mmCIF file of C-alpha atoms in Angstrom:
data_model
loop_
_atom_site.group_PDB
_atom_site.id
_atom_site.type_symbol
_atom_site.label_atom_id
_atom_site.label_comp_id
_atom_site.label_asym_id
_atom_site.label_seq_id
_atom_site.Cartn_x
_atom_site.Cartn_y
_atom_site.Cartn_z
ATOM 1 C CA MET Y 106 0.000 0.000 0.000
ATOM 2 C CA ILE Y 107 1.357 3.409 -0.912
ATOM 3 C CA ASP Y 108 0.767 6.121 1.675
ATOM 4 C CA HIS Y 109 1.631 9.191 -0.400
ATOM 5 C CA VAL Y 110 3.484 10.437 -3.459
ATOM 6 C CA SER Y 111 5.239 13.693 -4.219
ATOM 7 C CA ILE Y 112 6.111 15.395 -7.457
ATOM 8 C CA GLU Y 113 8.622 18.103 -8.294
ATOM 9 C CA VAL Y 114 7.343 21.455 -9.516
ATOM 10 C CA SER Y 115 9.360 24.422 -10.739
ATOM 11 C CA GLU Y 116 6.823 27.097 -9.678
ATOM 12 C CA LEU Y 117 5.142 26.145 -6.405
ATOM 13 C CA GLN Y 118 2.367 28.770 -6.248
ATOM 14 C CA GLU Y 119 1.426 28.197 -9.879
ATOM 15 C CA ALA Y 120 1.326 24.434 -9.286
ATOM 16 C CA ILE Y 121 -0.748 24.865 -6.111
ATOM 17 C CA GLU Y 122 -3.346 26.874 -8.035
ATOM 18 C CA PHE Y 123 -3.402 24.308 -10.850
ATOM 19 C CA TYR Y 124 -3.743 21.322 -8.526
ATOM 20 C CA GLU Y 125 -6.296 23.012 -6.254
ATOM 21 C CA ASN Y 126 -8.590 23.316 -9.279
ATOM 22 C CA VAL Y 127 -7.838 19.941 -10.809
ATOM 23 C CA LEU Y 128 -7.719 17.750 -7.708
ATOM 24 C CA ALA Y 129 -10.960 19.218 -6.354
ATOM 25 C CA THR Y 130 -12.716 17.317 -9.155
ATOM 26 C CA ILE Y 131 -11.826 14.018 -7.448
ATOM 27 C CA GLY Y 132 -12.437 15.175 -3.884
ATOM 28 C CA PHE Y 133 -8.926 16.269 -2.907
ATOM 29 C CA GLU Y 134 -8.221 19.577 -1.231
ATOM 30 C CA LYS Y 135 -5.093 21.355 -0.113
ATOM 31 C CA LEU Y 136 -4.619 20.243 3.489
ATOM 32 C CA ILE Y 137 -1.204 21.710 4.262
ATOM 33 C CA GLU Y 138 1.135 24.312 2.862
ATOM 34 C CA LYS Y 139 4.492 25.254 4.253
ATOM 35 C CA ALA Y 140 7.819 26.468 2.920
ATOM 36 C CA GLY Y 141 8.584 24.595 -0.285
ATOM 37 C CA THR Y 142 5.723 22.129 -0.210
ATOM 38 C CA ALA Y 143 1.962 21.606 -0.251
ATOM 39 C CA GLY Y 144 -0.047 18.463 0.465
ATOM 40 C CA PHE Y 145 -3.423 17.484 -0.986
ATOM 41 C CA GLY Y 146 -5.796 14.720 -0.040
ATOM 42 C CA LYS Y 147 -9.198 13.693 1.216
ATOM 43 C CA LYS Y 148 -8.382 12.926 4.854
ATOM 44 C CA TYR Y 149 -4.607 13.385 4.982
ATOM 45 C CA PRO Y 150 -1.976 14.693 2.539
ATOM 46 C CA GLU Y 151 -1.420 11.889 0.051
ATOM 47 C CA PHE Y 152 -0.343 13.945 -2.976
ATOM 48 C CA TRP Y 153 2.497 16.414 -2.398
ATOM 49 C CA LEU Y 154 4.051 19.180 -4.475
ATOM 50 C CA ASN Y 155 7.720 19.844 -3.750
ATOM 51 C CA HIS Y 156 9.246 23.077 -4.976
ATOM 52 C CA ARG Y 157 12.394 22.549 -7.033
ATOM 53 C CA PRO Y 158 13.180 26.003 -8.496
ATOM 54 C CA ASN Y 159 16.229 24.691 -10.346
ATOM 55 C CA LYS Y 160 14.403 21.683 -11.719
ATOM 56 C CA SER Y 161 15.391 20.763 -15.225
ATOM 57 C CA PRO Y 162 12.385 20.232 -17.444
ATOM 58 C CA ALA Y 163 11.520 16.545 -17.554
ATOM 59 C CA SER Y 164 11.594 14.877 -20.902
ATOM 60 C CA GLU Y 165 8.261 13.791 -22.260
ATOM 61 C CA ASP Y 166 9.356 10.183 -21.773
ATOM 62 C CA SER Y 167 10.753 10.443 -18.249
ATOM 63 C CA GLY Y 168 8.724 7.401 -17.190
ATOM 64 C CA PHE Y 169 7.284 9.235 -14.177
ATOM 65 C CA HIS Y 170 3.602 8.461 -13.726
ATOM 66 C CA VAL Y 171 1.101 8.831 -10.871
ATOM 67 C CA CYS Y 172 -2.411 7.415 -10.989
ATOM 68 C CA LEU Y 173 -5.143 8.710 -8.672
ATOM 69 C CA ARG Y 174 -8.510 7.051 -8.116
ATOM 70 C CA ALA Y 175 -11.749 8.812 -9.017
ATOM 71 C CA SER Y 176 -15.209 7.845 -7.824
ATOM 72 C CA SER Y 177 -16.864 7.766 -11.254
ATOM 73 C CA ALA Y 178 -16.405 8.154 -14.988
ATOM 74 C CA GLU Y 179 -17.954 11.609 -14.681
ATOM 75 C CA ALA Y 180 -15.246 12.576 -12.174
ATOM 76 C CA VAL Y 181 -12.569 11.339 -14.609
ATOM 77 C CA ASP Y 182 -14.147 13.428 -17.376
ATOM 78 C CA THR Y 183 -14.319 16.514 -15.149
ATOM 79 C CA PHE Y 184 -10.724 16.061 -13.955
ATOM 80 C CA TYR Y 185 -9.503 15.877 -17.552
ATOM 81 C CA LYS Y 186 -11.570 18.838 -18.742
ATOM 82 C CA THR Y 187 -10.484 20.985 -15.782
ATOM 83 C CA ALA Y 188 -6.821 20.058 -16.239
ATOM 84 C CA ILE Y 189 -6.848 20.946 -19.938
ATOM 85 C CA GLU Y 190 -8.691 24.220 -19.255
ATOM 86 C CA ASN Y 191 -6.001 25.075 -16.675
ATOM 87 C CA GLY Y 192 -3.066 24.515 -19.020
ATOM 88 C CA ALA Y 193 -2.278 20.803 -18.880
ATOM 89 C CA ALA Y 194 -1.437 18.857 -22.008
ATOM 90 C CA THR Y 195 -3.296 15.710 -22.913
ATOM 91 C CA SER Y 196 -1.679 12.304 -22.688
ATOM 92 C CA GLY Y 197 -4.910 10.429 -23.292
ATOM 93 C CA LYS Y 198 -8.531 11.546 -23.399
ATOM 94 C CA PRO Y 199 -11.058 9.985 -21.023
ATOM 95 C CA GLY Y 200 -12.205 6.556 -22.068
ATOM 96 C CA PHE Y 201 -12.117 2.830 -21.487
ATOM 97 C CA ARG Y 202 -8.734 1.099 -21.585
ATOM 98 C CA PRO Y 203 -9.633 -2.575 -22.226
ATOM 99 C CA GLU Y 204 -5.940 -3.390 -22.597
ATOM 100 C CA TYR Y 205 -5.688 -2.872 -18.811
ATOM 101 C CA HIS Y 206 -9.102 -4.200 -17.753
ATOM 102 C CA GLU Y 207 -12.572 -4.240 -19.321
ATOM 103 C CA SER Y 208 -13.947 -1.762 -16.763
ATOM 104 C CA TYR Y 209 -10.843 0.506 -16.612
ATOM 105 C CA TYR Y 210 -11.898 4.091 -17.415
ATOM 106 C CA ALA Y 211 -9.110 6.671 -17.284
ATOM 107 C CA ALA Y 212 -7.685 9.952 -18.536
ATOM 108 C CA PHE Y 213 -4.073 11.085 -18.708
ATOM 109 C CA ILE Y 214 -2.556 14.581 -18.520
ATOM 110 C CA LYS Y 215 0.857 16.220 -18.261
ATOM 111 C CA ASP Y 216 1.290 19.273 -16.071
ATOM 112 C CA LYS Y 217 3.590 22.223 -16.849
ATOM 113 C CA ASP Y 218 6.554 20.300 -15.406
ATOM 114 C CA GLN Y 219 5.808 17.244 -17.575
ATOM 115 C CA ASN Y 220 4.543 15.182 -14.626
ATOM 116 C CA HIS Y 221 2.274 12.458 -16.000
ATOM 117 C CA ILE Y 222 -0.934 12.245 -13.966
ATOM 118 C CA GLU Y 223 -3.613 9.634 -14.590
ATOM 119 C CA VAL Y 224 -7.057 9.445 -13.022
ATOM 120 C CA VAL Y 225 -8.907 6.126 -13.108
ATOM 121 C CA THR Y 226 -12.153 4.543 -12.036
ATOM 122 C CA PHE Y 227 -13.587 1.107 -12.659
ATOM 123 C CA VAL Y 228 -17.007 1.172 -14.320
ATOM 124 C CA SER Y 229 -19.344 -1.735 -13.741
ATOM 125 C CA ASP Y 230 -22.547 -2.432 -15.647
#
């Protein structure tokens, strides 16, 4: 079981604003902010932003990937739409991914720092 993850961001306040908007769509909120970091979650900080002002831009194929769980396909759709409207790039529009599982419904985005973020839910009939 993974307790939390953290990602590097080059502009902390900009990233906080982006993730406040985007993560709210899946029920996360900013729970803590202190020098150089901010933590988001539902009950405790499980998704952290760590300020790295000298961060080199990640390559598009860095291999870094975080997947967060959404409660419904509608939440996945809203996450994706909100992320794109707030400046993220698409890595995969919302939809079923039968190559992973027949009920796997996900969307993929890249933030300004090229962090790959996926949101998934499992849709049952």
